[in-house]
Amino acid sequence: MSISLSVLIIIYLILVAIFAVFAFFNLYHLWRFGFMSFEGFFMTFIFLAGTFLILFITYDLALSIDWSAPLINFNLGIFNSSDIIGN
Amino acid sequence: MMLEKFIPNRMPGEKIVLFLRPHWFMPAKHYALFFLLALIPVGGYIFISNYFPNLLGSNVGYPIILLITSIYYLFIWLIFYNAFIDFYLDTWLVTNKRIIGIEQSGLFHRQVYEHSIFNIQEVTGHQIGILGTFLNYGNVNIQTSSPTPLTSFDMVPKPFEVAKQIQQLLENQKQEVQK
């Protein structure tokens, strides 16, 4: 019996969801209380563009990973050391 | 002026005389810190590739490093944007009738206060430190006769000019009332 690497994706997505909630509150504050100007729009554009860039690079690099590979193999012991350090 | 629609509970004939935000150097200090924080994974990558090169090629190590780095950068980016919002939403308005302070501290703490221009007793400008002197920013303290006697515009550009303009406004308003 083993747990696959896809568990890491679930933890990652939970953290991305927390990020999204806080990002939403920031955007809401700017929209609700902000004095909409070039600075506000510019920084929001930079923030959103940077966020999509980070997510896109992560997605692109994650495509080459076999997420069905075991993270923990209970038959061999927790965190098979050879898998982690690649020996 | 387009900004006048943002005056809270705007009175008839009320016009913005000064629209102030903290000096640009205040968020720049935070941005420099975020730049340094963004370099930490680069240092980590150099360290791992020198001392644990197999980790980057392993089936488990590489995905863990990738996802941790991604989350790290996302949250650094979020804190960066949050610092901008903190700076951007701290605003002081001086109108021909009132002084209005709007201060944002973190995501869920927002304070709005106002004083009638006729409650102002004394206005003083202060420049603090070497950077304040060279970059020309500082505090403007306003003594009022209201229950909260002291109001401060913190780290605004050109504090002495701001203090002078408020004093001038006060003189003009007093002269208008006396007519």
PDB file of C-alpha atoms in Angstrom:
ATOM      1  CA  MET A   1       0.000   0.000   0.000  1.00  0.00           C
ATOM      2  CA  SER A   2       1.312   3.458  -0.841  1.00  0.00           C
ATOM      3  CA  ILE A   3       0.315   7.124  -1.017  1.00  0.00           C
ATOM      4  CA  SER A   4       1.022   8.770  -4.355  1.00  0.00           C
ATOM      5  CA  LEU A   5       2.688  12.127  -5.021  1.00  0.00           C
ATOM      6  CA  SER A   6      -0.702  13.544  -6.019  1.00  0.00           C
ATOM      7  CA  VAL A   7      -1.298  14.153  -2.259  1.00  0.00           C
ATOM      8  CA  LEU A   8       1.229  16.975  -2.604  1.00  0.00           C
ATOM      9  CA  ILE A   9      -0.914  18.523  -5.348  1.00  0.00           C
ATOM     10  CA  ILE A  10      -3.945  18.507  -3.014  1.00  0.00           C
ATOM     11  CA  ILE A  11      -1.944  20.242  -0.235  1.00  0.00           C
ATOM     12  CA  TYR A  12      -0.620  22.701  -2.828  1.00  0.00           C
ATOM     13  CA  LEU A  13      -4.132  23.482  -4.105  1.00  0.00           C
ATOM     14  CA  ILE A  14      -5.380  24.085  -0.531  1.00  0.00           C
ATOM     15  CA  LEU A  15      -2.565  26.617  -0.029  1.00  0.00           C
ATOM     16  CA  VAL A  16      -3.345  28.223  -3.409  1.00  0.00           C
ATOM     17  CA  ALA A  17      -6.992  28.519  -2.297  1.00  0.00           C
ATOM     18  CA  ILE A  18      -5.860  30.324   0.910  1.00  0.00           C
ATOM     19  CA  PHE A  19      -3.734  32.599  -1.282  1.00  0.00           C
ATOM     20  CA  ALA A  20      -6.764  33.275  -3.510  1.00  0.00           C
ATOM     21  CA  VAL A  21      -8.946  34.223  -0.504  1.00  0.00           C
ATOM     22  CA  PHE A  22      -6.386  36.758   0.764  1.00  0.00           C
ATOM     23  CA  ALA A  23      -5.787  38.075  -2.759  1.00  0.00           C
ATOM     24  CA  PHE A  24      -9.548  38.547  -3.122  1.00  0.00           C
ATOM     25  CA  PHE A  25      -9.703  40.552   0.144  1.00  0.00           C
ATOM     26  CA  ASN A  26      -6.859  42.763  -1.057  1.00  0.00           C
ATOM     27  CA  LEU A  27      -8.546  43.375  -4.408  1.00  0.00           C
ATOM     28  CA  TYR A  28     -11.855  44.041  -2.651  1.00  0.00           C
ATOM     29  CA  HIS A  29     -10.232  46.622  -0.366  1.00  0.00           C
ATOM     30  CA  LEU A  30      -8.704  48.410  -3.310  1.00  0.00           C
ATOM     31  CA  TRP A  31     -11.986  48.378  -5.235  1.00  0.00           C
ATOM     32  CA  ARG A  32     -14.146  49.317  -2.230  1.00  0.00           C
ATOM     33  CA  PHE A  33     -11.990  51.947  -0.558  1.00  0.00           C
ATOM     34  CA  GLY A  34      -9.344  52.780  -3.122  1.00  0.00           C
ATOM     35  CA  PHE A  35      -9.039  55.900  -5.095  1.00  0.00           C
ATOM     36  CA  MET A  36      -8.923  54.287  -8.508  1.00  0.00           C
ATOM     37  CA  SER A  37      -6.021  55.757 -10.382  1.00  0.00           C
ATOM     38  CA  PHE A  38      -3.213  54.700 -12.674  1.00  0.00           C
ATOM     39  CA  GLU A  39      -1.122  53.521  -9.678  1.00  0.00           C
ATOM     40  CA  GLY A  40      -3.905  51.295  -8.370  1.00  0.00           C
ATOM     41  CA  PHE A  41      -4.649  49.724 -11.738  1.00  0.00           C
ATOM     42  CA  PHE A  42      -0.958  49.350 -12.562  1.00  0.00           C
ATOM     43  CA  MET A  43      -0.064  47.581  -9.302  1.00  0.00           C
ATOM     44  CA  THR A  44      -3.137  45.339  -9.550  1.00  0.00           C
ATOM     45  CA  PHE A  45      -2.168  44.415 -13.117  1.00  0.00           C
ATOM     46  CA  ILE A  46       1.411  43.659 -11.996  1.00  0.00           C
ATOM     47  CA  PHE A  47       0.086  41.550  -9.090  1.00  0.00           C
ATOM     48  CA  LEU A  48      -2.293  39.522 -11.264  1.00  0.00           C
ATOM     49  CA  ALA A  49       0.285  39.111 -14.055  1.00  0.00           C
ATOM     50  CA  GLY A  50       2.922  37.933 -11.516  1.00  0.00           C
ATOM     51  CA  THR A  51       0.454  35.495  -9.942  1.00  0.00           C
ATOM     52  CA  PHE A  52      -0.446  33.944 -13.308  1.00  0.00           C
ATOM     53  CA  LEU A  53       3.240  33.762 -14.245  1.00  0.00           C
ATOM     54  CA  ILE A  54       4.129  31.876 -11.024  1.00  0.00           C
ATOM     55  CA  LEU A  55       1.196  29.484 -11.506  1.00  0.00           C
ATOM     56  CA  PHE A  56       1.993  28.952 -15.196  1.00  0.00           C
ATOM     57  CA  ILE A  57       5.692  28.206 -14.543  1.00  0.00           C
ATOM     58  CA  THR A  58       4.700  25.783 -11.757  1.00  0.00           C
ATOM     59  CA  TYR A  59       2.188  24.079 -14.088  1.00  0.00           C
ATOM     60  CA  ASP A  60       4.752  23.857 -16.889  1.00  0.00           C
ATOM     61  CA  LEU A  61       7.408  22.307 -14.620  1.00  0.00           C
ATOM     62  CA  ALA A  62       4.858  20.002 -12.951  1.00  0.00           C
ATOM     63  CA  LEU A  63       3.830  18.488 -16.310  1.00  0.00           C
ATOM     64  CA  SER A  64       7.052  16.484 -16.503  1.00  0.00           C
ATOM     65  CA  ILE A  65       6.486  14.860 -13.071  1.00  0.00           C
ATOM     66  CA  ASP A  66       4.866  11.455 -12.639  1.00  0.00           C
ATOM     67  CA  TRP A  67       2.323  12.283  -9.934  1.00  0.00           C
ATOM     68  CA  SER A  68       1.217   8.661  -9.654  1.00  0.00           C
ATOM     69  CA  ALA A  69       4.636   7.682  -8.265  1.00  0.00           C
ATOM     70  CA  PRO A  70       4.591   6.694  -4.576  1.00  0.00           C
ATOM     71  CA  LEU A  71       5.359   9.336  -1.969  1.00  0.00           C
ATOM     72  CA  ILE A  72       5.087   6.931   0.970  1.00  0.00           C
ATOM     73  CA  ASN A  73       5.394   3.223   0.461  1.00  0.00           C
ATOM     74  CA  PHE A  74       4.159   1.409   3.575  1.00  0.00           C
ATOM     75  CA  ASN A  75       5.722  -1.842   2.408  1.00  0.00           C
ATOM     76  CA  LEU A  76       9.193  -0.261   2.298  1.00  0.00           C
ATOM     77  CA  GLY A  77       8.808   2.251   5.126  1.00  0.00           C
ATOM     78  CA  ILE A  78       7.766   5.888   5.332  1.00  0.00           C
ATOM     79  CA  PHE A  79       9.548   8.170   2.828  1.00  0.00           C
ATOM     80  CA  ASN A  80      11.801   5.735   1.072  1.00  0.00           C
ATOM     81  CA  SER A  81      15.111   7.590   1.405  1.00  0.00           C
ATOM     82  CA  SER A  82      16.379   6.516  -2.013  1.00  0.00           C
ATOM     83  CA  ASP A  83      13.334   8.174  -3.619  1.00  0.00           C
ATOM     84  CA  ILE A  84      13.942  11.466  -1.830  1.00  0.00           C
ATOM     85  CA  ILE A  85      17.664  11.848  -2.337  1.00  0.00           C
ATOM     86  CA  GLY A  86      17.687  10.020  -5.638  1.00  0.00           C
ATOM     87  CA  ASN A  87      20.406   7.472  -4.830  1.00  0.00           C
TER      88      ASN A  87
ATOM     89  CA  MET B   1     -11.977  67.387  -9.358  1.00  0.00           C
ATOM     90  CA  MET B   2     -12.675  63.669  -9.782  1.00  0.00           C
ATOM     91  CA  LEU B   3     -11.345  62.813  -6.306  1.00  0.00           C
ATOM     92  CA  GLU B   4     -14.025  64.872  -4.606  1.00  0.00           C
ATOM     93  CA  LYS B   5     -16.553  62.071  -4.986  1.00  0.00           C
ATOM     94  CA  PHE B   6     -14.434  60.136  -2.474  1.00  0.00           C
ATOM     95  CA  ILE B   7     -14.903  62.697   0.341  1.00  0.00           C
ATOM     96  CA  PRO B   8     -16.870  60.801   3.030  1.00  0.00           C
ATOM     97  CA  ASN B   9     -20.252  62.506   3.717  1.00  0.00           C
ATOM     98  CA  ARG B  10     -19.356  65.408   1.482  1.00  0.00           C
ATOM     99  CA  MET B  11     -20.789  68.764   2.589  1.00  0.00           C
ATOM    100  CA  PRO B  12     -22.215  71.317   0.142  1.00  0.00           C
ATOM    101  CA  GLY B  13     -19.424  73.381  -1.400  1.00  0.00           C
ATOM    102  CA  GLU B  14     -16.672  71.186   0.081  1.00  0.00           C
ATOM    103  CA  LYS B  15     -13.504  71.038  -2.017  1.00  0.00           C
ATOM    104  CA  ILE B  16     -10.232  69.147  -1.603  1.00  0.00           C
ATOM    105  CA  VAL B  17      -7.303  71.442  -0.819  1.00  0.00           C
ATOM    106  CA  LEU B  18      -4.709  68.729  -0.091  1.00  0.00           C
ATOM    107  CA  PHE B  19      -4.724  65.035  -0.921  1.00  0.00           C
ATOM    108  CA  LEU B  20      -1.917  63.271   0.945  1.00  0.00           C
ATOM    109  CA  ARG B  21      -0.439  59.800   1.058  1.00  0.00           C
ATOM    110  CA  PRO B  22       2.735  58.598   2.829  1.00  0.00           C
ATOM    111  CA  HIS B  23       5.981  59.347   1.005  1.00  0.00           C
ATOM    112  CA  TRP B  24       6.891  56.827  -1.742  1.00  0.00           C
ATOM    113  CA  PHE B  25       9.925  55.733   0.292  1.00  0.00           C
ATOM    114  CA  MET B  26       7.683  54.097   2.936  1.00  0.00           C
ATOM    115  CA  PRO B  27       6.585  51.150   0.721  1.00  0.00           C
ATOM    116  CA  ALA B  28       9.974  51.135  -1.058  1.00  0.00           C
ATOM    117  CA  LYS B  29      11.569  49.901   2.200  1.00  0.00           C
ATOM    118  CA  HIS B  30       9.176  46.924   2.158  1.00  0.00           C
ATOM    119  CA  TYR B  31       9.791  46.271  -1.546  1.00  0.00           C
ATOM    120  CA  ALA B  32      13.550  46.030  -0.893  1.00  0.00           C
ATOM    121  CA  LEU B  33      12.869  43.441   1.826  1.00  0.00           C
ATOM    122  CA  PHE B  34      10.671  41.407  -0.552  1.00  0.00           C
ATOM    123  CA  PHE B  35      13.415  41.505  -3.160  1.00  0.00           C
ATOM    124  CA  LEU B  36      15.808  39.974  -0.604  1.00  0.00           C
ATOM    125  CA  LEU B  37      13.206  37.358   0.398  1.00  0.00           C
ATOM    126  CA  ALA B  38      12.764  36.466  -3.277  1.00  0.00           C
ATOM    127  CA  LEU B  39      16.470  35.655  -3.487  1.00  0.00           C
ATOM    128  CA  ILE B  40      16.296  33.010  -0.710  1.00  0.00           C
ATOM    129  CA  PRO B  41      15.098  30.169  -3.026  1.00  0.00           C
ATOM    130  CA  VAL B  42      17.888  31.072  -5.478  1.00  0.00           C
ATOM    131  CA  GLY B  43      20.410  30.662  -2.626  1.00  0.00           C
ATOM    132  CA  GLY B  44      18.639  27.415  -1.658  1.00  0.00           C
ATOM    133  CA  TYR B  45      18.895  26.131  -5.231  1.00  0.00           C
ATOM    134  CA  ILE B  46      22.651  26.880  -5.351  1.00  0.00           C
ATOM    135  CA  PHE B  47      23.130  25.159  -1.975  1.00  0.00           C
ATOM    136  CA  ILE B  48      21.167  22.034  -2.972  1.00  0.00           C
ATOM    137  CA  SER B  49      22.779  21.753  -6.409  1.00  0.00           C
ATOM    138  CA  ASN B  50      26.231  21.921  -4.771  1.00  0.00           C
ATOM    139  CA  TYR B  51      25.706  19.708  -1.715  1.00  0.00           C
ATOM    140  CA  PHE B  52      22.699  17.483  -2.600  1.00  0.00           C
ATOM    141  CA  PRO B  53      22.651  17.376  -6.412  1.00  0.00           C
ATOM    142  CA  ASN B  54      20.686  14.085  -6.479  1.00  0.00           C
ATOM    143  CA  LEU B  55      17.761  15.719  -4.661  1.00  0.00           C
ATOM    144  CA  LEU B  56      16.860  17.800  -7.700  1.00  0.00           C
ATOM    145  CA  GLY B  57      16.700  14.700  -9.912  1.00  0.00           C
ATOM    146  CA  SER B  58      14.791  12.436  -7.518  1.00  0.00           C
ATOM    147  CA  ASN B  59      11.176  11.320  -7.951  1.00  0.00           C
ATOM    148  CA  VAL B  60      10.007  12.769  -4.619  1.00  0.00           C
ATOM    149  CA  GLY B  61      12.495  15.534  -3.784  1.00  0.00           C
ATOM    150  CA  TYR B  62      12.009  17.491  -7.000  1.00  0.00           C
ATOM    151  CA  PRO B  63       8.162  17.759  -6.786  1.00  0.00           C
ATOM    152  CA  ILE B  64       8.366  18.761  -3.102  1.00  0.00           C
ATOM    153  CA  ILE B  65      10.948  21.485  -3.866  1.00  0.00           C
ATOM    154  CA  LEU B  66       8.921  22.704  -6.859  1.00  0.00           C
ATOM    155  CA  LEU B  67       5.652  23.047  -4.922  1.00  0.00           C
ATOM    156  CA  ILE B  68       7.262  24.612  -1.825  1.00  0.00           C
ATOM    157  CA  THR B  69       9.084  27.161  -4.016  1.00  0.00           C
ATOM    158  CA  SER B  70       5.879  27.965  -5.913  1.00  0.00           C
ATOM    159  CA  ILE B  71       3.892  28.530  -2.701  1.00  0.00           C
ATOM    160  CA  TYR B  72       6.734  30.588  -1.219  1.00  0.00           C
ATOM    161  CA  TYR B  73       6.769  32.931  -4.222  1.00  0.00           C
ATOM    162  CA  LEU B  74       2.960  33.202  -4.280  1.00  0.00           C
ATOM    163  CA  PHE B  75       2.845  34.314  -0.639  1.00  0.00           C
ATOM    164  CA  ILE B  76       5.821  36.682  -1.033  1.00  0.00           C
ATOM    165  CA  TRP B  77       3.933  38.213  -3.946  1.00  0.00           C
ATOM    166  CA  LEU B  78       0.760  38.500  -1.862  1.00  0.00           C
ATOM    167  CA  ILE B  79       2.583  40.233   1.016  1.00  0.00           C
ATOM    168  CA  PHE B  80       4.163  42.600  -1.525  1.00  0.00           C
ATOM    169  CA  TYR B  81       0.730  43.556  -2.871  1.00  0.00           C
ATOM    170  CA  ASN B  82      -0.658  43.843   0.663  1.00  0.00           C
ATOM    171  CA  ALA B  83       2.116  46.308   1.556  1.00  0.00           C
ATOM    172  CA  PHE B  84       1.156  48.397  -1.461  1.00  0.00           C
ATOM    173  CA  ILE B  85      -2.517  48.403  -0.396  1.00  0.00           C
ATOM    174  CA  ASP B  86      -1.579  49.397   3.159  1.00  0.00           C
ATOM    175  CA  PHE B  87       0.368  52.320   1.729  1.00  0.00           C
ATOM    176  CA  TYR B  88      -2.159  53.202  -0.944  1.00  0.00           C
ATOM    177  CA  LEU B  89      -5.208  53.272   1.324  1.00  0.00           C
ATOM    178  CA  ASP B  90      -3.585  55.472   3.986  1.00  0.00           C
ATOM    179  CA  THR B  91      -4.919  58.826   2.898  1.00  0.00           C
ATOM    180  CA  TRP B  92      -5.387  62.248   4.421  1.00  0.00           C
ATOM    181  CA  LEU B  93      -7.719  64.774   2.883  1.00  0.00           C
ATOM    182  CA  VAL B  94      -7.690  68.454   3.761  1.00  0.00           C
ATOM    183  CA  THR B  95     -10.808  70.146   2.455  1.00  0.00           C
ATOM    184  CA  ASN B  96     -11.959  73.722   2.880  1.00  0.00           C
ATOM    185  CA  LYS B  97     -14.186  72.513   5.767  1.00  0.00           C
ATOM    186  CA  ARG B  98     -12.555  69.453   7.360  1.00  0.00           C
ATOM    187  CA  ILE B  99      -9.497  67.322   7.853  1.00  0.00           C
ATOM    188  CA  ILE B 100     -10.232  63.662   7.122  1.00  0.00           C
ATOM    189  CA  GLY B 101      -7.859  60.808   7.925  1.00  0.00           C
ATOM    190  CA  ILE B 102      -8.327  57.351   6.452  1.00  0.00           C
ATOM    191  CA  GLU B 103      -5.881  54.780   7.776  1.00  0.00           C
ATOM    192  CA  GLN B 104      -5.638  51.138   6.793  1.00  0.00           C
ATOM    193  CA  SER B 105      -3.739  48.822   9.175  1.00  0.00           C
ATOM    194  CA  GLY B 106      -3.643  45.320   7.744  1.00  0.00           C
ATOM    195  CA  LEU B 107      -6.566  43.723   5.946  1.00  0.00           C
ATOM    196  CA  PHE B 108      -9.366  44.162   8.457  1.00  0.00           C
ATOM    197  CA  HIS B 109      -8.556  47.317  10.398  1.00  0.00           C
ATOM    198  CA  ARG B 110      -9.684  50.574   8.837  1.00  0.00           C
ATOM    199  CA  GLN B 111     -10.038  53.864  10.696  1.00  0.00           C
ATOM    200  CA  VAL B 112     -11.689  57.035   9.419  1.00  0.00           C
ATOM    201  CA  TYR B 113     -11.653  60.240  11.487  1.00  0.00           C
ATOM    202  CA  GLU B 114     -12.364  63.868  10.811  1.00  0.00           C
ATOM    203  CA  HIS B 115     -11.974  67.272  12.438  1.00  0.00           C
ATOM    204  CA  SER B 116     -13.666  70.529  11.532  1.00  0.00           C
ATOM    205  CA  ILE B 117     -11.188  73.050  10.209  1.00  0.00           C
ATOM    206  CA  PHE B 118     -12.391  75.467  12.922  1.00  0.00           C
ATOM    207  CA  ASN B 119     -11.259  73.056  15.682  1.00  0.00           C
ATOM    208  CA  ILE B 120      -7.630  73.324  14.611  1.00  0.00           C
ATOM    209  CA  GLN B 121      -5.484  75.142  17.144  1.00  0.00           C
ATOM    210  CA  GLU B 122      -1.944  74.516  15.963  1.00  0.00           C
ATOM    211  CA  VAL B 123      -0.202  72.877  13.004  1.00  0.00           C
ATOM    212  CA  THR B 124       3.442  71.818  13.111  1.00  0.00           C
ATOM    213  CA  GLY B 125       5.701  70.036  10.637  1.00  0.00           C
ATOM    214  CA  HIS B 126       8.465  67.637  11.713  1.00  0.00           C
ATOM    215  CA  GLN B 127      11.274  66.054   9.761  1.00  0.00           C
ATOM    216  CA  ILE B 128      12.948  63.109  11.462  1.00  0.00           C
ATOM    217  CA  GLY B 129      16.292  61.511  10.664  1.00  0.00           C
ATOM    218  CA  ILE B 130      18.751  61.654   7.799  1.00  0.00           C
ATOM    219  CA  LEU B 131      16.460  60.039   5.222  1.00  0.00           C
ATOM    220  CA  GLY B 132      13.558  62.288   6.178  1.00  0.00           C
ATOM    221  CA  THR B 133      15.757  65.336   5.714  1.00  0.00           C
ATOM    222  CA  PHE B 134      17.213  64.273   2.362  1.00  0.00           C
ATOM    223  CA  LEU B 135      14.021  62.846   0.883  1.00  0.00           C
ATOM    224  CA  ASN B 136      11.909  65.635   2.397  1.00  0.00           C
ATOM    225  CA  TYR B 137       9.284  63.656   4.306  1.00  0.00           C
ATOM    226  CA  GLY B 138       8.031  63.808   7.867  1.00  0.00           C
ATOM    227  CA  ASN B 139       5.035  64.203  10.136  1.00  0.00           C
ATOM    228  CA  VAL B 140       2.486  66.986  10.300  1.00  0.00           C
ATOM    229  CA  ASN B 141       0.957  67.258  13.781  1.00  0.00           C
ATOM    230  CA  ILE B 142      -2.375  69.013  14.123  1.00  0.00           C
ATOM    231  CA  GLN B 143      -3.538  70.098  17.570  1.00  0.00           C
ATOM    232  CA  THR B 144      -7.318  70.377  17.779  1.00  0.00           C
ATOM    233  CA  SER B 145      -9.852  71.306  20.448  1.00  0.00           C
ATOM    234  CA  SER B 146     -11.832  68.079  19.907  1.00  0.00           C
ATOM    235  CA  PRO B 147     -11.846  65.136  22.406  1.00  0.00           C
ATOM    236  CA  THR B 148      -9.003  63.516  20.423  1.00  0.00           C
ATOM    237  CA  PRO B 149      -6.719  66.559  20.445  1.00  0.00           C
ATOM    238  CA  LEU B 150      -3.807  65.423  18.297  1.00  0.00           C
ATOM    239  CA  THR B 151      -4.004  64.252  14.716  1.00  0.00           C
ATOM    240  CA  SER B 152      -0.926  63.324  12.767  1.00  0.00           C
ATOM    241  CA  PHE B 153      -0.219  62.917   9.073  1.00  0.00           C
ATOM    242  CA  ASP B 154       2.587  60.364   9.232  1.00  0.00           C
ATOM    243  CA  MET B 155       5.531  60.372   6.831  1.00  0.00           C
ATOM    244  CA  VAL B 156       3.994  62.652   4.234  1.00  0.00           C
ATOM    245  CA  PRO B 157       6.068  64.445   1.575  1.00  0.00           C
ATOM    246  CA  LYS B 158       6.994  68.100   2.195  1.00  0.00           C
ATOM    247  CA  PRO B 159       5.687  68.330   5.798  1.00  0.00           C
ATOM    248  CA  PHE B 160       6.578  72.008   6.248  1.00  0.00           C
ATOM    249  CA  GLU B 161       4.761  73.040   3.062  1.00  0.00           C
ATOM    250  CA  VAL B 162       1.731  71.005   4.121  1.00  0.00           C
ATOM    251  CA  ALA B 163       1.718  72.649   7.569  1.00  0.00           C
ATOM    252  CA  LYS B 164       2.015  76.080   5.931  1.00  0.00           C
ATOM    253  CA  GLN B 165      -0.849  75.367   3.531  1.00  0.00           C
ATOM    254  CA  ILE B 166      -3.124  74.208   6.361  1.00  0.00           C
ATOM    255  CA  GLN B 167      -2.301  77.329   8.396  1.00  0.00           C
ATOM    256  CA  GLN B 168      -3.022  79.479   5.331  1.00  0.00           C
ATOM    257  CA  LEU B 169      -6.331  77.673   4.811  1.00  0.00           C
ATOM    258  CA  LEU B 170      -7.221  78.251   8.454  1.00  0.00           C
ATOM    259  CA  GLU B 171      -6.454  81.979   8.148  1.00  0.00           C
ATOM    260  CA  ASN B 172      -8.568  82.235   4.975  1.00  0.00           C
ATOM    261  CA  GLN B 173     -11.509  80.460   6.595  1.00  0.00           C
ATOM    262  CA  LYS B 174     -11.339  82.689   9.700  1.00  0.00           C
ATOM    263  CA  GLN B 175     -11.282  85.808   7.511  1.00  0.00           C
ATOM    264  CA  GLU B 176     -14.315  84.552   5.550  1.00  0.00           C
ATOM    265  CA  VAL B 177     -16.252  83.965   8.780  1.00  0.00           C
ATOM    266  CA  GLN B 178     -15.377  87.447  10.074  1.00  0.00           C
ATOM    267  CA  LYS B 179     -16.700  89.117   6.858  1.00  0.00           C
TER     268      LYS B 179
END
